[in-house]
mmCIF file of N, CA, C and O in Angstrom:
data_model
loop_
_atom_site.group_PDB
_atom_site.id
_atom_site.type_symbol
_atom_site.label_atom_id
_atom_site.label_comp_id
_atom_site.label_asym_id
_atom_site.label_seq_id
_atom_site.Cartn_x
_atom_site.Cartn_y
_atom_site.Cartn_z
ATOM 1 N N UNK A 651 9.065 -20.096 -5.992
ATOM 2 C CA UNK A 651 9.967 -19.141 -6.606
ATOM 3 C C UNK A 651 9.243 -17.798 -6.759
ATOM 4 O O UNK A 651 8.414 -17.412 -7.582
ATOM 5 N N UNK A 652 9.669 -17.365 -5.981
ATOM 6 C CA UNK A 652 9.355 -15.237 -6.071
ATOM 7 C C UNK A 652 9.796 -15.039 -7.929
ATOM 8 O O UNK A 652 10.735 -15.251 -8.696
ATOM 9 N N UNK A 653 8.081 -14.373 -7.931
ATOM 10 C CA UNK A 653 8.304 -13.810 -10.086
ATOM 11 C C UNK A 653 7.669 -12.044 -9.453
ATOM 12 O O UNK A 653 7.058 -11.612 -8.475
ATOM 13 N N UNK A 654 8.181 -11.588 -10.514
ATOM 14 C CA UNK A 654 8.056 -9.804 -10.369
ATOM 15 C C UNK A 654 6.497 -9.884 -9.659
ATOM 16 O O UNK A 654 6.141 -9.231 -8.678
ATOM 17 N N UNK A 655 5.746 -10.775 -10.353
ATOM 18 C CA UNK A 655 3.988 -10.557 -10.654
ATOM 19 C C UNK A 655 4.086 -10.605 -9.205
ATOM 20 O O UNK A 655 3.129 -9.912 -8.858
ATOM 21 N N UNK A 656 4.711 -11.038 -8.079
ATOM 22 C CA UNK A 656 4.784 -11.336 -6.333
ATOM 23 C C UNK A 656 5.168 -9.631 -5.629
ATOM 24 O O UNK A 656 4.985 -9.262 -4.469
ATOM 25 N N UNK A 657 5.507 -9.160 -6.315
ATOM 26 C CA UNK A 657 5.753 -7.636 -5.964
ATOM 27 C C UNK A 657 4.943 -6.385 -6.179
ATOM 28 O O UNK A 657 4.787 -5.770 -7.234
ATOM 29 N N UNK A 658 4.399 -6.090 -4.841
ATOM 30 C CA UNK A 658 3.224 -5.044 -5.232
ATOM 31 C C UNK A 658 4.180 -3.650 -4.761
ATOM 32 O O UNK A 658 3.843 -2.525 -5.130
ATOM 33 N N UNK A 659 4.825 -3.773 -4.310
ATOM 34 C CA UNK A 659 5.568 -2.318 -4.653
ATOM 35 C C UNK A 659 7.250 -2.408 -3.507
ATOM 36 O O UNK A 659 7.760 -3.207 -2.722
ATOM 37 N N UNK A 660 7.489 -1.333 -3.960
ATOM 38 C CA UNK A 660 9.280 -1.084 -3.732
ATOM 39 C C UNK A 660 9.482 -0.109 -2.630
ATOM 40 O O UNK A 660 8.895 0.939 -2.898
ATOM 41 N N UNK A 661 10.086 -0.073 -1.514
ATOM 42 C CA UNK A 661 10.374 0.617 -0.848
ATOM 43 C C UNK A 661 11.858 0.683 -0.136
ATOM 44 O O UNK A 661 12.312 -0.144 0.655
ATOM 45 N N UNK A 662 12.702 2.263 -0.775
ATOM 46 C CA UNK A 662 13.655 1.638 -0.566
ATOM 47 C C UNK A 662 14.337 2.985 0.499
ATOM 48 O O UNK A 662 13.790 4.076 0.337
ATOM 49 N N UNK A 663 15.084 2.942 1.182
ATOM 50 C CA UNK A 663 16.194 3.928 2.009
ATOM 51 C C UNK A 663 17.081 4.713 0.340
ATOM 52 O O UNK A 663 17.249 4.463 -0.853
ATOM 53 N N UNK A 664 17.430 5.837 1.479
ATOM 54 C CA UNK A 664 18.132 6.512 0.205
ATOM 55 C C UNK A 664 20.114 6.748 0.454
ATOM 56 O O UNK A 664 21.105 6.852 -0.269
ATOM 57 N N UNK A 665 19.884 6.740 1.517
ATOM 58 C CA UNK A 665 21.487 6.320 1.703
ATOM 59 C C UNK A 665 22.097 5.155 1.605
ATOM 60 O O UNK A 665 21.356 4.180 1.730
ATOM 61 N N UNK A 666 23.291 4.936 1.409
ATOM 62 C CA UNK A 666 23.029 3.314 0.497
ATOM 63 C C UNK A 666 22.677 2.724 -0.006
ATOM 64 O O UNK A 666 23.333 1.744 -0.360
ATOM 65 N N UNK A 667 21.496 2.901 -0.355
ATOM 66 C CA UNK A 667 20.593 2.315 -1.641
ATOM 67 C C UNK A 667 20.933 3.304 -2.980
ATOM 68 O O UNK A 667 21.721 3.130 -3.910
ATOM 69 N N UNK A 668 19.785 4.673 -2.604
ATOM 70 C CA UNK A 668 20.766 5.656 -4.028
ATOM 71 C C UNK A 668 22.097 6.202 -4.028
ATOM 72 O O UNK A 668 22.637 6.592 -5.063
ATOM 73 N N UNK A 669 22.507 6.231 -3.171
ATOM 74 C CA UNK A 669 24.113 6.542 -3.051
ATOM 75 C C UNK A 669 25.275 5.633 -2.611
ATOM 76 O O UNK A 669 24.863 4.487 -2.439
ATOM 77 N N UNK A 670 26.646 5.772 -2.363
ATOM 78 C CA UNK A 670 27.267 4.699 -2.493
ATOM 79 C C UNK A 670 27.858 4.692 -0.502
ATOM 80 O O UNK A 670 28.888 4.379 0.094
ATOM 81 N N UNK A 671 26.453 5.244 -0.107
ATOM 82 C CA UNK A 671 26.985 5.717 1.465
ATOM 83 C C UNK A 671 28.069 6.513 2.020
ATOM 84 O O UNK A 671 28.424 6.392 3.192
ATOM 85 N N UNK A 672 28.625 7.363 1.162
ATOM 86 C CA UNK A 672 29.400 8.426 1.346
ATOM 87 C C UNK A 672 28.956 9.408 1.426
ATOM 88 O O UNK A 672 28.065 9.833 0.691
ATOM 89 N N UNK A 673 29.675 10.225 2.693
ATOM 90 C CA UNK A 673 29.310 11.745 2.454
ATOM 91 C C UNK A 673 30.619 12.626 2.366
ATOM 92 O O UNK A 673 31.546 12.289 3.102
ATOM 93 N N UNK A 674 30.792 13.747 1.521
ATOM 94 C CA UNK A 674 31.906 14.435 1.720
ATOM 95 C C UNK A 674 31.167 15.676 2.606
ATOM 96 O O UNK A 674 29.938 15.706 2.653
ATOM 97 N N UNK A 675 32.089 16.839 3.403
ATOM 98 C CA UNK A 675 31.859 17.577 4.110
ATOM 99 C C UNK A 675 33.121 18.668 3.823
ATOM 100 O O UNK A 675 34.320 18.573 4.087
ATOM 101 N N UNK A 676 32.219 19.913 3.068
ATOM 102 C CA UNK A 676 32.965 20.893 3.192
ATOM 103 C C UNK A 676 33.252 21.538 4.131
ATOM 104 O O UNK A 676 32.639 21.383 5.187
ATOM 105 N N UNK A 677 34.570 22.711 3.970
ATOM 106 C CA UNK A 677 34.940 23.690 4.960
ATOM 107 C C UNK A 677 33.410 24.662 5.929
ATOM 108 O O UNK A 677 33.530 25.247 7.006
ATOM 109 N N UNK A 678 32.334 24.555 5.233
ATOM 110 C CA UNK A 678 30.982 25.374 5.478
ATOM 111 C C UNK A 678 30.222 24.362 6.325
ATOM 112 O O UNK A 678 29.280 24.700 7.042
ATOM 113 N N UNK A 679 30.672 23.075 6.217
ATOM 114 C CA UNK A 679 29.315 22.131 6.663
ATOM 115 C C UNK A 679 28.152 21.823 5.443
ATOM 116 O O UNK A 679 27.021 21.424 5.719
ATOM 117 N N UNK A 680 28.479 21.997 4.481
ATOM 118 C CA UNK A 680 27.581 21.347 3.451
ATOM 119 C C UNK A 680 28.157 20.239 2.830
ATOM 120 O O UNK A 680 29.139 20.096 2.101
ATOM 121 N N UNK A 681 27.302 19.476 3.298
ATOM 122 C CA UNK A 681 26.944 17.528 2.813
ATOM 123 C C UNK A 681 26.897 17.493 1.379
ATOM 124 O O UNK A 681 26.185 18.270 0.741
ATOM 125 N N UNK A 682 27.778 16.444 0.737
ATOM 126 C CA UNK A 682 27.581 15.942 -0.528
ATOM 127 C C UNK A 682 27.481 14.365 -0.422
ATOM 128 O O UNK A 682 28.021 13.656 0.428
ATOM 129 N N UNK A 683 26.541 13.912 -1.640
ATOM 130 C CA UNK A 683 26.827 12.381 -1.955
ATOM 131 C C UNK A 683 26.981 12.334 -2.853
ATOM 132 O O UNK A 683 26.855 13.374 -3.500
ATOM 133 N N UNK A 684 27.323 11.220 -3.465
ATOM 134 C CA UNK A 684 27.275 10.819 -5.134
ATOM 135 C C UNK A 684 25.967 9.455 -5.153
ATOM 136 O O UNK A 684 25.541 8.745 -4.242
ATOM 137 N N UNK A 685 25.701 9.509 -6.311
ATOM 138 C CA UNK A 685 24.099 9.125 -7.167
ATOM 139 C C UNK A 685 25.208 7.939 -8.085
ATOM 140 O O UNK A 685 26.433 7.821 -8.111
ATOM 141 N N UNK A 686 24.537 7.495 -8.492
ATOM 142 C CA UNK A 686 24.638 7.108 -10.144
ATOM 143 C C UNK A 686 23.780 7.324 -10.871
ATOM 144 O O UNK A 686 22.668 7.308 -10.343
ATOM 145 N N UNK A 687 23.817 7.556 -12.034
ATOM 146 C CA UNK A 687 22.814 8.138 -13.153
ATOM 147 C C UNK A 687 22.551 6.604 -13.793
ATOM 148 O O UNK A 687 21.636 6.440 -14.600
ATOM 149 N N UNK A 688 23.303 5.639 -13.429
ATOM 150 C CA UNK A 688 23.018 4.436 -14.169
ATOM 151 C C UNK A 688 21.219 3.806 -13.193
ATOM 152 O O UNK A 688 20.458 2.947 -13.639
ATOM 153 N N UNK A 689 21.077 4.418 -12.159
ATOM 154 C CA UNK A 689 19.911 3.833 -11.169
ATOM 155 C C UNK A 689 18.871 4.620 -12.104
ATOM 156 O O UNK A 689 17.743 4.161 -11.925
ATOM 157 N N UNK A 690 18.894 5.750 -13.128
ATOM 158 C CA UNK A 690 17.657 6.068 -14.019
ATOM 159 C C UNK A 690 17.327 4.642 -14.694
ATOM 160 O O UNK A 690 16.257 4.118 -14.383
ATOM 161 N N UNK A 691 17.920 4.186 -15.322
ATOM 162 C CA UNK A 691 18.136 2.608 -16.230
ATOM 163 C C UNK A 691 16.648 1.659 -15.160
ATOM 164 O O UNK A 691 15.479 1.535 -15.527
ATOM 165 N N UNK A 692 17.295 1.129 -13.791
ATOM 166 C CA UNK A 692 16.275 0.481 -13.049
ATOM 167 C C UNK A 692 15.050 1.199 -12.681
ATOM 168 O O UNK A 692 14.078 0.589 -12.236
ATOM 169 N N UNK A 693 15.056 2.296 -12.825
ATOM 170 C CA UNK A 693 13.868 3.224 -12.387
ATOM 171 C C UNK A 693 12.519 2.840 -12.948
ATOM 172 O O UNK A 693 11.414 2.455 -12.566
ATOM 173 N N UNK A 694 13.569 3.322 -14.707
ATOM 174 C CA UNK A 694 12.340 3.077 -15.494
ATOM 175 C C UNK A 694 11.662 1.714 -15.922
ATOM 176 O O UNK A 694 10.566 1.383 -16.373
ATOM 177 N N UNK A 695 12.838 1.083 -15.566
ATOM 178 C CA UNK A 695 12.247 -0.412 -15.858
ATOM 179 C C UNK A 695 11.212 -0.484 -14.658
ATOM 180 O O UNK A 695 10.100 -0.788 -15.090
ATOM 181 N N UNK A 696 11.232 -0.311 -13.376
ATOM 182 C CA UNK A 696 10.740 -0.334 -12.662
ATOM 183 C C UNK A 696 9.225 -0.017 -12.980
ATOM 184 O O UNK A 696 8.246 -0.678 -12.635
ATOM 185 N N UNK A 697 9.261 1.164 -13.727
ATOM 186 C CA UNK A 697 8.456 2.046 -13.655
ATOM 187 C C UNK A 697 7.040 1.378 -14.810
ATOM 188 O O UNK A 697 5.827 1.591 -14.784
ATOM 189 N N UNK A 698 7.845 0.583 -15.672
ATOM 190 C CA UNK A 698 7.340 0.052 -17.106
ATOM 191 C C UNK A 698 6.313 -1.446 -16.479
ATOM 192 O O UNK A 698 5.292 -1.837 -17.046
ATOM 193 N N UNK A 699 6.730 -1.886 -15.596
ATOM 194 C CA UNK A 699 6.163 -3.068 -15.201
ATOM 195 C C UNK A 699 5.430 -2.539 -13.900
ATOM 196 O O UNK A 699 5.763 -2.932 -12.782
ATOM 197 N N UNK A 700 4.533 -1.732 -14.087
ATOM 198 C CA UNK A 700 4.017 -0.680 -13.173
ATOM 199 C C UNK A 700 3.968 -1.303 -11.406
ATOM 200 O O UNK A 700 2.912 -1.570 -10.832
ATOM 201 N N UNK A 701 5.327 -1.435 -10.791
ATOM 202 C CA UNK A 701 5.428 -1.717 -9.842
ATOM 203 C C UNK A 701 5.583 -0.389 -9.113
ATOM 204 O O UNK A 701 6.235 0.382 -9.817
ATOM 205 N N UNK A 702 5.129 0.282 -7.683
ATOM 206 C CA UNK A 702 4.906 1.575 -7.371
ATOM 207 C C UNK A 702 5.890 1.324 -6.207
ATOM 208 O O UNK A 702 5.797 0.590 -5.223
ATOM 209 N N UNK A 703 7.019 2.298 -6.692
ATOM 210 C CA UNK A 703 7.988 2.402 -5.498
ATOM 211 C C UNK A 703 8.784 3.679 -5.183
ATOM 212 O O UNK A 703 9.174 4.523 -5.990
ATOM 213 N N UNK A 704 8.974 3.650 -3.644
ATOM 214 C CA UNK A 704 9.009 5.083 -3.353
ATOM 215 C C UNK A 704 10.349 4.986 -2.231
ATOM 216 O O UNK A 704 10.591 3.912 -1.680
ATOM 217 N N UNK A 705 10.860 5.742 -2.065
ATOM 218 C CA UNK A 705 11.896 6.691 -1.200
ATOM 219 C C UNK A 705 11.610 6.773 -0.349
ATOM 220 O O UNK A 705 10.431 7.128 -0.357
ATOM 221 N N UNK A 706 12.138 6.607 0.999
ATOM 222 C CA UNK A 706 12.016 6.598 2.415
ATOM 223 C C UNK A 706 13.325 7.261 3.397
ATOM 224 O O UNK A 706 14.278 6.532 3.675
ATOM 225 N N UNK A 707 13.286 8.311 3.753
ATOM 226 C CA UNK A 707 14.189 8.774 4.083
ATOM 227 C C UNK A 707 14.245 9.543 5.903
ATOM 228 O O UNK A 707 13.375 10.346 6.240
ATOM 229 N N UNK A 708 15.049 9.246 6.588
ATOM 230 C CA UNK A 708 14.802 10.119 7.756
ATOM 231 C C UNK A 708 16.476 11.249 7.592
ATOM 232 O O UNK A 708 17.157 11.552 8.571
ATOM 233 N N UNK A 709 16.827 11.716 6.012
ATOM 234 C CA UNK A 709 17.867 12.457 5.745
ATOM 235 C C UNK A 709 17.008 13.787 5.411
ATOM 236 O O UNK A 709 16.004 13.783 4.699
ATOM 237 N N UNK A 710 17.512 14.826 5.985
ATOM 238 C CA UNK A 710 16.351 16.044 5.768
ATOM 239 C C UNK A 710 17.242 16.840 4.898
ATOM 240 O O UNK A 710 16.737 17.846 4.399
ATOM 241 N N UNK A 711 18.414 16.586 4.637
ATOM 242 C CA UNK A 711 19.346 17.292 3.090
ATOM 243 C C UNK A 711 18.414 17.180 1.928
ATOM 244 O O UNK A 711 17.729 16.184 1.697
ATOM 245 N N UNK A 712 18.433 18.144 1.298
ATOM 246 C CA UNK A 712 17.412 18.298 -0.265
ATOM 247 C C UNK A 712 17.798 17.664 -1.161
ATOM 248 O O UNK A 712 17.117 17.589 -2.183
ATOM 249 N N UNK A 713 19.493 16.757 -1.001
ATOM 250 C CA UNK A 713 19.585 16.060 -2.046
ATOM 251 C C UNK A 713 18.446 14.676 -2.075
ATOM 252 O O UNK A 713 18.467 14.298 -3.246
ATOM 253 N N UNK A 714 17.750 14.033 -1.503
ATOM 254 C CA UNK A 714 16.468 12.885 -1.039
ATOM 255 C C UNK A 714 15.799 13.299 -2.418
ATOM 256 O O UNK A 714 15.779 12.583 -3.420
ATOM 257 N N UNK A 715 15.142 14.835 -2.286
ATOM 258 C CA UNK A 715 14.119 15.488 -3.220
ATOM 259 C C UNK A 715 14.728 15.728 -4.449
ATOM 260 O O UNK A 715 14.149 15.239 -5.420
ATOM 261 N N UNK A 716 15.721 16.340 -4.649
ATOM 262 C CA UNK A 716 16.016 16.600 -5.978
ATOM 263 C C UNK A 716 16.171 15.538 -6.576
ATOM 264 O O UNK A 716 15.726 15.387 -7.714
ATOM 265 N N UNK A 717 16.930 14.454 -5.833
ATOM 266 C CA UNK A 717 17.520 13.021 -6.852
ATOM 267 C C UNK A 717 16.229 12.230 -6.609
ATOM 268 O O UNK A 717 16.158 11.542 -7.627
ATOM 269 N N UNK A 718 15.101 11.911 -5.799
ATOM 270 C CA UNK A 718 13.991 11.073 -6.473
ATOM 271 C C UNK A 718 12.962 12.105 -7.294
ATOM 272 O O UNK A 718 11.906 11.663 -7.747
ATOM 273 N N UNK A 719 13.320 13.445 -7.450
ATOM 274 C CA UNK A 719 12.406 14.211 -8.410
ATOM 275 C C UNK A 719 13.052 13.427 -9.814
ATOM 276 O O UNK A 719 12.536 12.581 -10.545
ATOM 277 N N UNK A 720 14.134 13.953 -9.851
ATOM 278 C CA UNK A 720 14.892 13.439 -11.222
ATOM 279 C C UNK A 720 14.444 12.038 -11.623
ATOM 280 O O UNK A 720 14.102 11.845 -12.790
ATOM 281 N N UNK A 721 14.425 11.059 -10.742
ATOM 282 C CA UNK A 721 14.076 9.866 -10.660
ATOM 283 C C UNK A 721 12.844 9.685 -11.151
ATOM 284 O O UNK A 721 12.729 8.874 -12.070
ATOM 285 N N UNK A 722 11.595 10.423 -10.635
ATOM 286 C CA UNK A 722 10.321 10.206 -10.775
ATOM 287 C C UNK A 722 9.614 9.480 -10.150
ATOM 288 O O UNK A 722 8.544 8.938 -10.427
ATOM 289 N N UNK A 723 10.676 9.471 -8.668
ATOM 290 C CA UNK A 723 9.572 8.206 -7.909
ATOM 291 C C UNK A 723 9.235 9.201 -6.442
ATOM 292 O O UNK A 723 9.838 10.121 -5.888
ATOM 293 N N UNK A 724 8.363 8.701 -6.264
ATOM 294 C CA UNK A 724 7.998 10.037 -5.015
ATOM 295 C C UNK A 724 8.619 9.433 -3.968
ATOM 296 O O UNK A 724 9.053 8.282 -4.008
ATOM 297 N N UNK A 725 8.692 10.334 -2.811
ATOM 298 C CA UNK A 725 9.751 10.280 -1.589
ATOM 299 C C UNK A 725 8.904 10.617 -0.353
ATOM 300 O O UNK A 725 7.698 10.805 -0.507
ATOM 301 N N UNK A 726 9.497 10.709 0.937
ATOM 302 C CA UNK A 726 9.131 11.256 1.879
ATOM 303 C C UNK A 726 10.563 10.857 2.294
ATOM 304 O O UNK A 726 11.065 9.733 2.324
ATOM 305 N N UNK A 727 11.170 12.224 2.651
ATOM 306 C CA UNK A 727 12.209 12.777 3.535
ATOM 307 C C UNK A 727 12.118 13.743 4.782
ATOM 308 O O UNK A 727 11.339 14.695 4.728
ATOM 309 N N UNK A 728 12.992 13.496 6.047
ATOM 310 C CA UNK A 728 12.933 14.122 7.054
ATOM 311 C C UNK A 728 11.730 13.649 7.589
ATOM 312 O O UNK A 728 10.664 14.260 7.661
ATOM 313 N N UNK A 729 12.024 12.335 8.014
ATOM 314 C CA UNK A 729 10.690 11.687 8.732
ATOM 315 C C UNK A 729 11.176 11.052 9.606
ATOM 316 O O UNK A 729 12.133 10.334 9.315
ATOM 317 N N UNK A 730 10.684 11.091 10.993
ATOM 318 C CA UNK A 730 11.639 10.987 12.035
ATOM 319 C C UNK A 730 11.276 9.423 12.349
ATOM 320 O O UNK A 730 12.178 8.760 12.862
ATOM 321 N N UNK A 731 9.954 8.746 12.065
ATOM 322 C CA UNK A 731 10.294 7.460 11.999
ATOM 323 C C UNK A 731 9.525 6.927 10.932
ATOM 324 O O UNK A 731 8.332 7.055 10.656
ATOM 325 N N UNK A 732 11.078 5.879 10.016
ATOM 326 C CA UNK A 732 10.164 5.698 8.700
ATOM 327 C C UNK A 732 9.315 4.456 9.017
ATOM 328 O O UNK A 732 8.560 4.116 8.106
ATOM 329 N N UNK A 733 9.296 3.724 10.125
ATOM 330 C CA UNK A 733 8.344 2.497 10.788
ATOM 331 C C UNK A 733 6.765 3.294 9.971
ATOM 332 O O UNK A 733 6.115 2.854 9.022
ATOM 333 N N UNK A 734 6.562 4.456 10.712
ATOM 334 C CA UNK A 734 5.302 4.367 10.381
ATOM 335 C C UNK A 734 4.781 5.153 9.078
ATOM 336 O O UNK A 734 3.605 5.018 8.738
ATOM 337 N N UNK A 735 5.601 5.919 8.398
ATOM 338 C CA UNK A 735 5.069 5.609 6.822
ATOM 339 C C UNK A 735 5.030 4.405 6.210
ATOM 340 O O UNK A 735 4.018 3.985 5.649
ATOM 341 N N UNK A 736 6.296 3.675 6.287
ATOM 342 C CA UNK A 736 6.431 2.560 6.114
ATOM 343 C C UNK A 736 5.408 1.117 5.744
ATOM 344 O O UNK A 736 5.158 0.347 4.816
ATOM 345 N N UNK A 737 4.998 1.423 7.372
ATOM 346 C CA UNK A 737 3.470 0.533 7.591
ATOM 347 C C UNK A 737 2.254 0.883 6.853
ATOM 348 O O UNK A 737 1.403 0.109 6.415
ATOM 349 N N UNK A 738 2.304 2.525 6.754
ATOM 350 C CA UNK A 738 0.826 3.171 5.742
ATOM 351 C C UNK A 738 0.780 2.387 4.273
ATOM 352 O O UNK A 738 -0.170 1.771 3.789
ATOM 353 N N UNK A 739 2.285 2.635 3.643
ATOM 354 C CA UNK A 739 2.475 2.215 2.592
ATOM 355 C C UNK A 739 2.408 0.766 2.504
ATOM 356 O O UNK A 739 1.943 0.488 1.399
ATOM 357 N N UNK A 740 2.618 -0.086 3.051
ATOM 358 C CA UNK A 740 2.431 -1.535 2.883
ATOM 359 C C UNK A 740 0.876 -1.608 2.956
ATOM 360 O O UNK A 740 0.222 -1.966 1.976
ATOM 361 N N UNK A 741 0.277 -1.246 4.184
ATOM 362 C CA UNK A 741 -1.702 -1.233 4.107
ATOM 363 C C UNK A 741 -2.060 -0.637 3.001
ATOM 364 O O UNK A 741 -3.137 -1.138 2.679
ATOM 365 N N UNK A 742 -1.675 0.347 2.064
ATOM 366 C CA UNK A 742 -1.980 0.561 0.749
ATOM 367 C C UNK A 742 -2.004 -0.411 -0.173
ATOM 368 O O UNK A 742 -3.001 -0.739 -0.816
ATOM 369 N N UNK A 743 -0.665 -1.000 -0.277
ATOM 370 C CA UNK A 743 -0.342 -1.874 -1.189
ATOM 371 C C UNK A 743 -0.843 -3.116 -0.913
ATOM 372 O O UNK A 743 -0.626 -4.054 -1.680
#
């Protein structure tokens, strides 16, 4: 049986994971998503059982940065393949 203590860290996509995979598209071409503010709640729990988890994104929109700033979990966005951060971060962990 998998217990938290089996988890050395979190790595997650940010479309569909922090958002609900929607995008709206204005008359200009500027991209919106929606968040939930309820994912602060898991963050910090996250954050309390010092498991180190981060944002992985190949979305180069600034919403990636602003919503895991808010979050407090660090990111890497506009990465054309997340295979190989991906892999850095697991040989860390």
């Amino acid at each position: 049986m998998l217990s938290i203590k089996d988890i050395d860290v979190i790595i997650l996509d940010f479309d569909g994971v922090i958002t609900n995979n929607k995008v709206t598209i204005d008359e200009n071409g500027n991209e919106s998503v929606i968040c939930s503010r309820s994912d602060g709640l898991a963050f910090n729990a996250i954050r309390k059982l010092n498991i180190p988890c981060y944002i992985l994104s190949t979305e180069t929109n600034n919403v990636v940065k602003e919503r895991a700033t808010k979050l407090k979990i660090p990111y890497y966005y506009g990465i054309a393949k997340k295979e190989d951060t991906l892999i850095k971060l697991i040989e860390k962990y």
